[in-house]
Amino acid sequence: MRVVTFYHSLVSDWNNGNAHFLRGVAAELIARGIDVTNYESRDAWSVQNLIAEQGEKPLEDFHKAYPSLNCVRYDANTLDLEEALSEADLVLVHEWNDPELVYLIGQHRSFAADPYVLLFHDTHHGAVTDWQRLAAYDLTSYDGVLAFGAVIRDLYLRKGWTGRAWTWHEAADTRVFHPLPSAGREGDLVWIGNWGDEERAAELHEFLLEPVQRLGLKARVYGVRYPEEALAALERAGIEYAGWLPNYQVPAVLARFRLTIHVPRRPYVERLPGIPTIRPFEALACGIPLVCSPWRDTERLFTTGQDFLVANDGDEMQRHLQALLEDEPRARELAQHGLKTVRARHSCAHRVNELLSIYSETANVERELALMA
């Protein structure tokens, strides 16, 4: 079986959370003997920003960390779709691609002598915050949409952007994300995430900076896109800022702290319930106690209060953090329950099972339609 993907980038995870899950999916497919190639634009902004900030070494380190992943960086004006899609069985096209490329791949699928299953993959909040952009995509020749939450899936169907859609949540790459022995504690709390625009600035102040400052915790933050005012606020709160962190190094960092938190961006809280994004999956897979700012688990992915705690405001966040730091058996119980849940339901292996089931279902439908023609 040959799988071809078109994503923004697997090589760079600079402000590109999609890379986390997709690296794990690709690695799992390859481990099952499936040929996988990802095509990503040579001028992808995530790669360009990473190189501008860190140089070329992170790209070399990526290939050492993921030697099995085949990533082809193409130039848009010379991309040969006939060659790229030759003998493909399943093609995944991410919604961050240029609409023209999305259309051209659809056209290729329409006239292919041996049609492959072609799926569009949506992993962002743009369907509700920038729906005009999504409406501009021509998905006529696509077999359906993979949406990383039921609310996104339903929106595609309701608006008539596709005739078929499936919920395909993100998950943890448990080959990389698993508990590691601590080489020594470096602090109480670590938060790994990007500041980014104004989608959660107020929430980060309420649920991270202020509780840490009031409790006098030793804390560290990793991430990018922190403006000067954010860096100054971290300094006032006594929080160390450590900059960009390669995602595959996250487990080693989590092992050196006692707990972590999750602060989802506002669009997910207000308009996309049921979508936790990737960070909680990864934190739970590493066996670290987790406290979240409010988000509605409408799809029952987890058990709130047993897999993680939820703080409804900054004061409750402070109480939860203090309680977990003072009660190590409770913190350990919480972490172990979350780890068990991820291993039972939310690994990339589970998602690959779902993907291959969708592929089989869709391929069978296509064969039946061909026989009826």
mmCIF file of C-alpha atoms in Angstrom:
data_model
loop_
_atom_site.group_PDB
_atom_site.id
_atom_site.type_symbol
_atom_site.label_atom_id
_atom_site.label_comp_id
_atom_site.label_asym_id
_atom_site.label_seq_id
_atom_site.Cartn_x
_atom_site.Cartn_y
_atom_site.Cartn_z
ATOM 1 C CA MET A 1 0.000 0.000 0.000
ATOM 2 C CA ARG A 2 1.222 3.493 -0.828
ATOM 3 C CA VAL A 3 0.104 6.583 1.109
ATOM 4 C CA VAL A 4 0.912 10.091 -0.142
ATOM 5 C CA THR A 5 0.324 13.142 2.044
ATOM 6 C CA PHE A 6 0.442 16.873 1.391
ATOM 7 C CA TYR A 7 0.926 18.765 4.648
ATOM 8 C CA HIS A 8 2.410 22.123 5.564
ATOM 9 C CA SER A 9 5.457 20.458 7.097
ATOM 10 C CA LEU A 10 6.561 17.391 8.996
ATOM 11 C CA VAL A 11 10.156 18.626 9.017
ATOM 12 C CA SER A 12 9.354 21.677 11.165
ATOM 13 C CA ASP A 13 7.129 21.916 14.239
ATOM 14 C CA TRP A 14 7.795 25.656 14.721
ATOM 15 C CA ASN A 15 4.272 26.928 15.566
ATOM 16 C CA ASN A 16 3.027 23.902 13.627
ATOM 17 C CA GLY A 17 1.233 21.529 15.954
ATOM 18 C CA ASN A 18 -0.008 19.471 13.010
ATOM 19 C CA ALA A 19 3.487 18.019 12.656
ATOM 20 C CA HIS A 20 3.238 16.314 16.055
ATOM 21 C CA PHE A 21 0.334 14.027 15.184
ATOM 22 C CA LEU A 22 1.261 13.502 11.548
ATOM 23 C CA ARG A 23 4.793 12.362 12.353
ATOM 24 C CA GLY A 24 3.270 9.741 14.639
ATOM 25 C CA VAL A 25 0.724 8.622 12.048
ATOM 26 C CA ALA A 26 3.387 8.334 9.347
ATOM 27 C CA ALA A 27 5.711 6.402 11.652
ATOM 28 C CA GLU A 28 2.915 3.991 12.584
ATOM 29 C CA LEU A 29 1.956 3.404 8.951
ATOM 30 C CA ILE A 30 5.587 2.742 8.041
ATOM 31 C CA ALA A 31 5.936 0.311 10.957
ATOM 32 C CA ARG A 32 3.079 -1.666 9.408
ATOM 33 C CA GLY A 33 4.945 -1.971 6.128
ATOM 34 C CA ILE A 34 3.107 0.835 4.332
ATOM 35 C CA ASP A 35 5.006 3.198 2.036
ATOM 36 C CA VAL A 36 4.465 6.834 3.103
ATOM 37 C CA THR A 37 5.723 10.032 1.449
ATOM 38 C CA ASN A 38 4.882 13.539 2.629
ATOM 39 C CA TYR A 39 5.104 16.447 0.190
ATOM 40 C CA GLU A 40 5.663 19.859 1.739
ATOM 41 C CA SER A 41 6.391 23.198 0.128
ATOM 42 C CA ARG A 42 10.023 24.263 0.219
ATOM 43 C CA ASP A 43 8.948 27.768 1.293
ATOM 44 C CA ALA A 44 6.640 26.591 4.121
ATOM 45 C CA TRP A 45 6.514 29.419 6.667
ATOM 46 C CA SER A 46 7.118 27.068 9.612
ATOM 47 C CA VAL A 47 10.401 25.874 8.091
ATOM 48 C CA GLN A 48 11.449 29.378 7.120
ATOM 49 C CA ASN A 49 10.804 30.726 10.623
ATOM 50 C CA LEU A 50 12.624 27.808 12.214
ATOM 51 C CA ILE A 51 15.690 28.329 10.019
ATOM 52 C CA ALA A 52 15.639 32.087 10.620
ATOM 53 C CA GLU A 53 15.556 31.533 14.377
ATOM 54 C CA GLN A 54 17.628 28.373 14.841
ATOM 55 C CA GLY A 55 19.575 27.791 11.620
ATOM 56 C CA GLU A 56 19.687 24.547 9.610
ATOM 57 C CA LYS A 57 20.642 22.234 12.473
ATOM 58 C CA PRO A 58 17.037 21.512 13.611
ATOM 59 C CA LEU A 59 16.317 20.092 10.154
ATOM 60 C CA GLU A 60 19.296 17.772 10.432
ATOM 61 C CA ASP A 61 18.214 16.777 13.939
ATOM 62 C CA PHE A 62 14.693 16.008 12.701
ATOM 63 C CA HIS A 63 16.015 13.479 10.189
ATOM 64 C CA LYS A 64 18.113 11.843 12.911
ATOM 65 C CA ALA A 65 15.089 11.645 15.218
ATOM 66 C CA TYR A 66 12.775 10.322 12.471
ATOM 67 C CA PRO A 67 15.032 8.460 10.016
ATOM 68 C CA SER A 68 12.144 6.492 8.490
ATOM 69 C CA LEU A 69 10.052 9.506 7.485
ATOM 70 C CA ASN A 70 10.247 10.414 3.790
ATOM 71 C CA CYS A 71 9.633 14.151 3.354
ATOM 72 C CA VAL A 72 9.881 15.664 -0.118
ATOM 73 C CA ARG A 73 10.224 19.443 -0.122
ATOM 74 C CA TYR A 74 8.900 20.683 -3.446
ATOM 75 C CA ASP A 75 8.746 23.913 -5.420
ATOM 76 C CA ALA A 76 5.171 24.716 -6.407
ATOM 77 C CA ASN A 77 6.064 25.659 -9.991
ATOM 78 C CA THR A 78 7.904 22.381 -10.646
ATOM 79 C CA LEU A 79 5.790 19.875 -8.681
ATOM 80 C CA ASP A 80 4.917 16.902 -10.895
ATOM 81 C CA LEU A 81 1.653 15.510 -9.543
ATOM 82 C CA GLU A 82 1.718 12.618 -12.010
ATOM 83 C CA GLU A 83 4.986 11.441 -10.496
ATOM 84 C CA ALA A 84 4.046 12.278 -6.891
ATOM 85 C CA LEU A 85 0.746 10.388 -7.050
ATOM 86 C CA SER A 86 1.915 7.440 -9.118
ATOM 87 C CA GLU A 87 0.600 4.141 -7.703
ATOM 88 C CA ALA A 88 -0.972 5.919 -4.707
ATOM 89 C CA ASP A 89 -3.690 4.070 -2.813
ATOM 90 C CA LEU A 90 -4.538 6.766 -0.266
ATOM 91 C CA VAL A 91 -3.864 10.507 -0.518
ATOM 92 C CA LEU A 92 -4.339 12.949 2.369
ATOM 93 C CA VAL A 93 -4.409 16.697 1.665
ATOM 94 C CA HIS A 94 -4.242 19.116 4.571
ATOM 95 C CA GLU A 95 -6.344 22.269 4.733
ATOM 96 C CA TRP A 96 -3.271 24.498 5.084
ATOM 97 C CA ASN A 97 -2.406 23.811 1.443
ATOM 98 C CA ASP A 98 -2.945 26.419 -1.246
ATOM 99 C CA PRO A 99 -6.477 26.156 -2.738
ATOM 100 C CA GLU A 100 -4.970 25.799 -6.207
ATOM 101 C CA LEU A 101 -3.000 22.706 -5.163
ATOM 102 C CA VAL A 102 -6.088 21.265 -3.461
ATOM 103 C CA TYR A 103 -8.000 21.753 -6.731
ATOM 104 C CA LEU A 104 -5.250 20.290 -8.920
ATOM 105 C CA ILE A 105 -4.981 17.149 -6.802
ATOM 106 C CA GLY A 106 -8.752 16.770 -7.051
ATOM 107 C CA GLN A 107 -8.545 17.097 -10.819
ATOM 108 C CA HIS A 108 -5.793 14.489 -10.941
ATOM 109 C CA ARG A 109 -7.983 12.139 -8.918
ATOM 110 C CA SER A 110 -10.910 12.679 -11.333
ATOM 111 C CA PHE A 111 -8.946 11.538 -14.364
ATOM 112 C CA ALA A 112 -6.666 8.939 -12.781
ATOM 113 C CA ALA A 113 -6.752 5.615 -14.602
ATOM 114 C CA ASP A 114 -6.601 3.779 -11.274
ATOM 115 C CA PRO A 115 -8.299 6.137 -8.787
ATOM 116 C CA TYR A 116 -6.976 6.338 -5.250
ATOM 117 C CA VAL A 117 -8.912 7.321 -2.137
ATOM 118 C CA LEU A 118 -8.545 11.090 -1.686
ATOM 119 C CA LEU A 119 -9.324 12.715 1.669
ATOM 120 C CA PHE A 120 -9.143 16.331 2.841
ATOM 121 C CA HIS A 121 -7.846 16.753 6.417
ATOM 122 C CA ASP A 122 -8.943 19.673 8.626
ATOM 123 C CA THR A 123 -7.014 20.191 11.880
ATOM 124 C CA HIS A 124 -7.657 23.852 12.682
ATOM 125 C CA HIS A 125 -10.322 26.257 13.890
ATOM 126 C CA GLY A 126 -10.507 28.077 10.542
ATOM 127 C CA ALA A 127 -13.791 26.384 9.637
ATOM 128 C CA VAL A 128 -15.499 28.624 12.190
ATOM 129 C CA THR A 129 -13.109 31.588 12.425
ATOM 130 C CA ASP A 130 -12.287 31.925 8.717
ATOM 131 C CA TRP A 131 -15.024 29.934 6.990
ATOM 132 C CA GLN A 132 -14.838 31.936 3.740
ATOM 133 C CA ARG A 133 -11.340 30.575 3.150
ATOM 134 C CA LEU A 134 -12.515 27.001 3.691
ATOM 135 C CA ALA A 135 -15.556 27.528 1.472
ATOM 136 C CA ALA A 136 -13.198 28.460 -1.377
ATOM 137 C CA TYR A 137 -11.701 24.968 -1.506
ATOM 138 C CA ASP A 138 -13.044 22.799 -4.311
ATOM 139 C CA LEU A 139 -13.545 19.352 -2.782
ATOM 140 C CA THR A 140 -15.793 18.051 -5.540
ATOM 141 C CA SER A 141 -13.437 15.230 -6.479
ATOM 142 C CA TYR A 142 -12.523 14.318 -2.911
ATOM 143 C CA ASP A 143 -13.947 11.198 -1.286
ATOM 144 C CA GLY A 144 -14.540 13.000 1.978
ATOM 145 C CA VAL A 145 -13.132 14.982 4.877
ATOM 146 C CA LEU A 146 -11.232 13.945 7.993
ATOM 147 C CA ALA A 147 -12.108 16.446 10.733
ATOM 148 C CA PHE A 148 -10.356 16.528 14.092
ATOM 149 C CA GLY A 149 -13.610 17.043 15.957
ATOM 150 C CA ALA A 150 -17.295 16.254 15.509
ATOM 151 C CA VAL A 151 -18.235 19.934 15.417
ATOM 152 C CA ILE A 152 -15.912 20.456 12.415
ATOM 153 C CA ARG A 153 -17.207 17.295 10.729
ATOM 154 C CA ASP A 154 -20.815 18.437 11.132
ATOM 155 C CA LEU A 155 -20.009 21.897 9.792
ATOM 156 C CA TYR A 156 -18.585 20.464 6.543
ATOM 157 C CA LEU A 157 -21.692 18.350 6.061
ATOM 158 C CA ARG A 158 -24.135 21.090 7.031
ATOM 159 C CA LYS A 159 -22.587 23.632 4.669
ATOM 160 C CA GLY A 160 -22.440 21.096 1.838
ATOM 161 C CA TRP A 161 -18.667 21.370 1.424
ATOM 162 C CA THR A 162 -18.498 17.560 1.256
ATOM 163 C CA GLY A 163 -20.860 14.620 1.082
ATOM 164 C CA ARG A 164 -18.920 12.449 3.536
ATOM 165 C CA ALA A 165 -16.936 13.315 6.634
ATOM 166 C CA TRP A 166 -15.435 11.468 9.579
ATOM 167 C CA THR A 167 -14.209 12.547 12.989
ATOM 168 C CA TRP A 168 -10.485 11.805 13.289
ATOM 169 C CA HIS A 169 -9.083 13.195 16.516
ATOM 170 C CA GLU A 170 -5.418 13.830 17.110
ATOM 171 C CA ALA A 171 -3.540 11.488 19.446
ATOM 172 C CA ALA A 172 -0.166 10.863 21.065
ATOM 173 C CA ASP A 173 2.728 9.197 19.281
ATOM 174 C CA THR A 174 3.438 6.711 22.069
ATOM 175 C CA ARG A 175 6.714 5.673 20.425
ATOM 176 C CA VAL A 176 7.992 9.103 21.427
ATOM 177 C CA PHE A 177 5.615 10.173 24.192
ATOM 178 C CA HIS A 178 5.860 7.869 27.188
ATOM 179 C CA PRO A 179 7.053 8.223 30.792
ATOM 180 C CA LEU A 180 10.788 8.666 31.187
ATOM 181 C CA PRO A 181 12.849 8.343 34.371
ATOM 182 C CA SER A 182 13.729 11.727 35.779
ATOM 183 C CA ALA A 183 17.388 12.637 35.813
ATOM 184 C CA GLY A 184 16.556 15.189 38.509
ATOM 185 C CA ARG A 185 13.757 17.673 39.076
ATOM 186 C CA GLU A 186 14.314 21.129 37.602
ATOM 187 C CA GLY A 187 11.111 22.750 38.814
ATOM 188 C CA ASP A 188 7.490 22.488 39.856
ATOM 189 C CA LEU A 189 5.576 23.365 36.687
ATOM 190 C CA VAL A 190 6.341 23.451 32.981
ATOM 191 C CA TRP A 191 4.110 24.755 30.217
ATOM 192 C CA ILE A 192 4.875 24.050 26.561
ATOM 193 C CA GLY A 193 2.980 26.139 24.044
ATOM 194 C CA ASN A 194 3.081 29.161 21.805
ATOM 195 C CA TRP A 195 1.798 32.564 22.871
ATOM 196 C CA GLY A 196 0.386 33.413 19.452
ATOM 197 C CA ASP A 197 -1.727 36.444 18.619
ATOM 198 C CA GLU A 198 -4.425 37.276 21.183
ATOM 199 C CA GLU A 199 -6.249 33.941 21.184
ATOM 200 C CA ARG A 200 -5.317 33.103 24.793
ATOM 201 C CA ALA A 201 -3.239 35.957 26.223
ATOM 202 C CA ALA A 202 -5.788 36.746 28.930
ATOM 203 C CA GLU A 203 -6.176 33.052 29.746
ATOM 204 C CA LEU A 204 -2.425 32.577 30.111
ATOM 205 C CA HIS A 205 -2.300 35.448 32.575
ATOM 206 C CA GLU A 206 -5.207 34.021 34.595
ATOM 207 C CA PHE A 207 -4.360 30.321 34.531
ATOM 208 C CA LEU A 208 -0.549 30.323 34.323
ATOM 209 C CA LEU A 209 1.235 33.510 35.245
ATOM 210 C CA GLU A 210 -0.879 34.621 38.205
ATOM 211 C CA PRO A 211 -1.195 31.223 39.982
ATOM 212 C CA VAL A 212 2.520 30.537 39.555
ATOM 213 C CA GLN A 213 3.416 33.958 40.937
ATOM 214 C CA ARG A 214 1.035 33.700 43.904
ATOM 215 C CA LEU A 215 2.305 30.225 44.829
ATOM 216 C CA GLY A 216 5.934 31.131 44.246
ATOM 217 C CA LEU A 217 6.476 28.086 42.029
ATOM 218 C CA LYS A 218 9.615 27.348 40.090
ATOM 219 C CA ALA A 219 8.248 27.288 36.551
ATOM 220 C CA ARG A 220 9.464 27.245 32.955
ATOM 221 C CA VAL A 221 7.761 27.989 29.639
ATOM 222 C CA TYR A 222 8.740 26.782 26.158
ATOM 223 C CA GLY A 223 7.337 28.082 22.884
ATOM 224 C CA VAL A 224 7.538 30.693 20.148
ATOM 225 C CA ARG A 225 5.823 33.905 19.084
ATOM 226 C CA TYR A 226 6.156 35.551 22.489
ATOM 227 C CA PRO A 227 5.986 39.349 22.086
ATOM 228 C CA GLU A 228 8.029 41.626 24.320
ATOM 229 C CA GLU A 229 5.087 42.299 26.631
ATOM 230 C CA ALA A 230 4.597 38.549 27.133
ATOM 231 C CA LEU A 231 8.268 38.022 27.950
ATOM 232 C CA ALA A 232 8.121 40.900 30.421
ATOM 233 C CA ALA A 233 5.030 39.399 32.051
ATOM 234 C CA LEU A 234 6.773 36.019 32.414
ATOM 235 C CA GLU A 235 9.736 37.727 34.050
ATOM 236 C CA ARG A 236 7.481 39.584 36.502
ATOM 237 C CA ALA A 237 5.832 36.289 37.424
ATOM 238 C CA GLY A 238 9.226 34.699 38.023
ATOM 239 C CA ILE A 239 8.808 32.223 35.152
ATOM 240 C CA GLU A 240 11.804 31.178 33.068
ATOM 241 C CA TYR A 241 11.318 31.457 29.303
ATOM 242 C CA ALA A 242 13.253 28.798 27.363
ATOM 243 C CA GLY A 243 12.178 29.411 23.751
ATOM 244 C CA TRP A 244 11.513 26.844 21.023
ATOM 245 C CA LEU A 245 11.648 23.166 21.935
ATOM 246 C CA PRO A 246 11.702 20.355 19.349
ATOM 247 C CA ASN A 247 8.549 18.386 20.007
ATOM 248 C CA TYR A 248 10.305 15.035 20.237
ATOM 249 C CA GLN A 249 12.278 16.422 23.207
ATOM 250 C CA VAL A 250 9.117 17.220 25.177
ATOM 251 C CA PRO A 251 8.977 13.883 27.089
ATOM 252 C CA ALA A 252 12.451 14.440 28.524
ATOM 253 C CA VAL A 253 11.455 17.933 29.648
ATOM 254 C CA LEU A 254 8.171 16.799 31.229
ATOM 255 C CA ALA A 255 10.079 14.175 33.200
ATOM 256 C CA ARG A 256 12.005 16.937 34.961
ATOM 257 C CA PHE A 257 8.928 18.759 36.321
ATOM 258 C CA ARG A 258 6.190 17.795 38.758
ATOM 259 C CA LEU A 259 3.147 18.877 36.757
ATOM 260 C CA THR A 260 1.926 20.743 33.694
ATOM 261 C CA ILE A 261 -1.162 22.620 32.524
ATOM 262 C CA HIS A 262 -3.191 22.969 29.330
ATOM 263 C CA VAL A 263 -4.648 26.314 28.243
ATOM 264 C CA PRO A 264 -6.630 25.894 25.005
ATOM 265 C CA ARG A 265 -7.032 28.794 22.612
ATOM 266 C CA ARG A 266 -10.291 30.738 22.861
ATOM 267 C CA PRO A 267 -11.850 29.521 19.558
ATOM 268 C CA TYR A 268 -11.705 25.935 20.807
ATOM 269 C CA VAL A 269 -13.328 26.823 24.117
ATOM 270 C CA GLU A 270 -16.071 29.043 22.722
ATOM 271 C CA ARG A 271 -16.907 27.525 19.334
ATOM 272 C CA LEU A 272 -15.309 24.097 19.014
ATOM 273 C CA PRO A 273 -16.191 22.014 22.071
ATOM 274 C CA GLY A 274 -14.802 18.509 22.139
ATOM 275 C CA ILE A 275 -11.448 19.386 20.548
ATOM 276 C CA PRO A 276 -8.621 19.415 23.120
ATOM 277 C CA THR A 277 -5.812 19.775 20.502
ATOM 278 C CA ILE A 278 -2.619 17.734 20.727
ATOM 279 C CA ARG A 279 -0.941 18.872 23.967
ATOM 280 C CA PRO A 280 -3.169 17.047 26.517
ATOM 281 C CA PHE A 281 -2.742 13.749 24.656
ATOM 282 C CA GLU A 282 1.031 14.143 24.745
ATOM 283 C CA ALA A 283 1.192 15.240 28.384
ATOM 284 C CA LEU A 284 -0.990 12.352 29.568
ATOM 285 C CA ALA A 285 1.060 9.895 27.495
ATOM 286 C CA CYS A 286 4.134 11.028 29.420
ATOM 287 C CA GLY A 287 2.515 10.289 32.784
ATOM 288 C CA ILE A 288 2.616 13.811 34.227
ATOM 289 C CA PRO A 289 -0.232 15.307 36.301
ATOM 290 C CA LEU A 290 -2.266 17.719 34.171
ATOM 291 C CA VAL A 291 -4.565 20.618 35.063
ATOM 292 C CA CYS A 292 -6.610 22.295 32.315
ATOM 293 C CA SER A 293 -8.314 25.639 32.020
ATOM 294 C CA PRO A 294 -11.975 25.147 30.998
ATOM 295 C CA TRP A 295 -12.860 23.202 27.857
ATOM 296 C CA ARG A 296 -15.911 21.018 27.211
ATOM 297 C CA ASP A 297 -15.137 17.358 26.537
ATOM 298 C CA THR A 298 -18.391 16.856 24.628
ATOM 299 C CA GLU A 299 -17.049 13.784 22.836
ATOM 300 C CA ARG A 300 -16.068 12.041 26.080
ATOM 301 C CA LEU A 301 -12.479 11.465 25.114
ATOM 302 C CA PHE A 302 -11.408 11.545 28.769
ATOM 303 C CA THR A 303 -12.791 11.333 32.282
ATOM 304 C CA THR A 304 -12.493 14.754 33.888
ATOM 305 C CA GLY A 305 -11.316 14.553 37.476
ATOM 306 C CA GLN A 306 -9.626 11.196 36.886
ATOM 307 C CA ASP A 307 -7.448 11.788 33.792
ATOM 308 C CA PHE A 308 -6.854 15.461 34.579
ATOM 309 C CA LEU A 309 -8.312 18.259 36.663
ATOM 310 C CA VAL A 310 -10.181 21.298 35.317
ATOM 311 C CA ALA A 311 -9.877 24.749 36.863
ATOM 312 C CA ASN A 312 -12.793 27.069 36.131
ATOM 313 C CA ASP A 313 -10.880 30.205 37.091
ATOM 314 C CA GLY A 314 -7.459 31.314 38.228
ATOM 315 C CA ASP A 315 -8.213 30.795 41.903
ATOM 316 C CA GLU A 316 -9.256 27.193 41.292
ATOM 317 C CA MET A 317 -6.125 26.644 39.197
ATOM 318 C CA GLN A 318 -4.063 27.848 42.134
ATOM 319 C CA ARG A 319 -5.871 25.466 44.502
ATOM 320 C CA HIS A 320 -5.448 22.493 42.141
ATOM 321 C CA LEU A 321 -1.745 23.142 41.625
ATOM 322 C CA GLN A 322 -1.107 23.530 45.349
ATOM 323 C CA ALA A 323 -3.090 20.393 46.183
ATOM 324 C CA LEU A 324 -1.213 18.235 43.643
ATOM 325 C CA LEU A 325 2.157 19.536 44.767
ATOM 326 C CA GLU A 326 1.310 18.785 48.409
ATOM 327 C CA ASP A 327 -0.319 15.373 47.793
ATOM 328 C CA GLU A 328 2.066 13.233 45.781
ATOM 329 C CA PRO A 329 -0.102 10.052 45.935
ATOM 330 C CA ARG A 330 -3.051 11.971 44.442
ATOM 331 C CA ALA A 331 -0.821 13.477 41.751
ATOM 332 C CA ARG A 332 0.554 10.030 40.911
ATOM 333 C CA GLU A 333 -2.946 8.518 40.768
ATOM 334 C CA LEU A 334 -4.119 11.262 38.403
ATOM 335 C CA ALA A 335 -1.111 10.819 36.111
ATOM 336 C CA GLN A 336 -1.456 7.038 36.017
ATOM 337 C CA HIS A 337 -5.150 7.208 35.121
ATOM 338 C CA GLY A 338 -4.466 9.670 32.291
ATOM 339 C CA LEU A 339 -1.642 7.493 30.966
ATOM 340 C CA LYS A 340 -3.885 4.432 31.024
ATOM 341 C CA THR A 341 -6.599 6.269 29.066
ATOM 342 C CA VAL A 342 -4.192 7.390 26.324
ATOM 343 C CA ARG A 343 -2.710 3.931 25.959
ATOM 344 C CA ALA A 344 -6.178 2.381 25.756
ATOM 345 C CA ARG A 345 -7.810 4.854 23.343
ATOM 346 C CA HIS A 346 -5.675 7.739 22.091
ATOM 347 C CA SER A 347 -2.410 6.615 20.507
ATOM 348 C CA CYS A 348 -1.421 7.133 16.884
ATOM 349 C CA ALA A 349 -1.838 3.371 16.486
ATOM 350 C CA HIS A 350 -5.526 3.776 17.349
ATOM 351 C CA ARG A 351 -5.871 6.595 14.822
ATOM 352 C CA VAL A 352 -4.149 4.578 12.096
ATOM 353 C CA ASN A 353 -6.633 1.790 12.732
ATOM 354 C CA GLU A 354 -9.415 4.332 12.228
ATOM 355 C CA LEU A 355 -7.780 5.727 9.087
ATOM 356 C CA LEU A 356 -7.352 2.324 7.491
ATOM 357 C CA SER A 357 -10.966 1.492 8.313
ATOM 358 C CA ILE A 358 -12.105 4.723 6.606
ATOM 359 C CA TYR A 359 -9.868 3.899 3.634
ATOM 360 C CA SER A 360 -11.327 0.405 3.336
ATOM 361 C CA GLU A 361 -14.892 1.690 3.635
ATOM 362 C CA THR A 362 -14.307 4.373 1.008
ATOM 363 C CA ALA A 363 -12.437 2.090 -1.390
ATOM 364 C CA ASN A 364 -15.292 -0.438 -1.208
ATOM 365 C CA VAL A 365 -17.825 2.285 -2.011
ATOM 366 C CA GLU A 366 -15.754 3.357 -5.002
ATOM 367 C CA ARG A 367 -15.542 -0.206 -6.272
ATOM 368 C CA GLU A 368 -19.295 -0.640 -5.966
ATOM 369 C CA LEU A 369 -19.918 2.592 -7.853
ATOM 370 C CA ALA A 370 -17.509 1.497 -10.577
ATOM 371 C CA LEU A 371 -19.367 -1.812 -10.970
ATOM 372 C CA MET A 372 -22.682 0.028 -11.237
ATOM 373 C CA ALA A 373 -21.382 2.444 -13.914
#
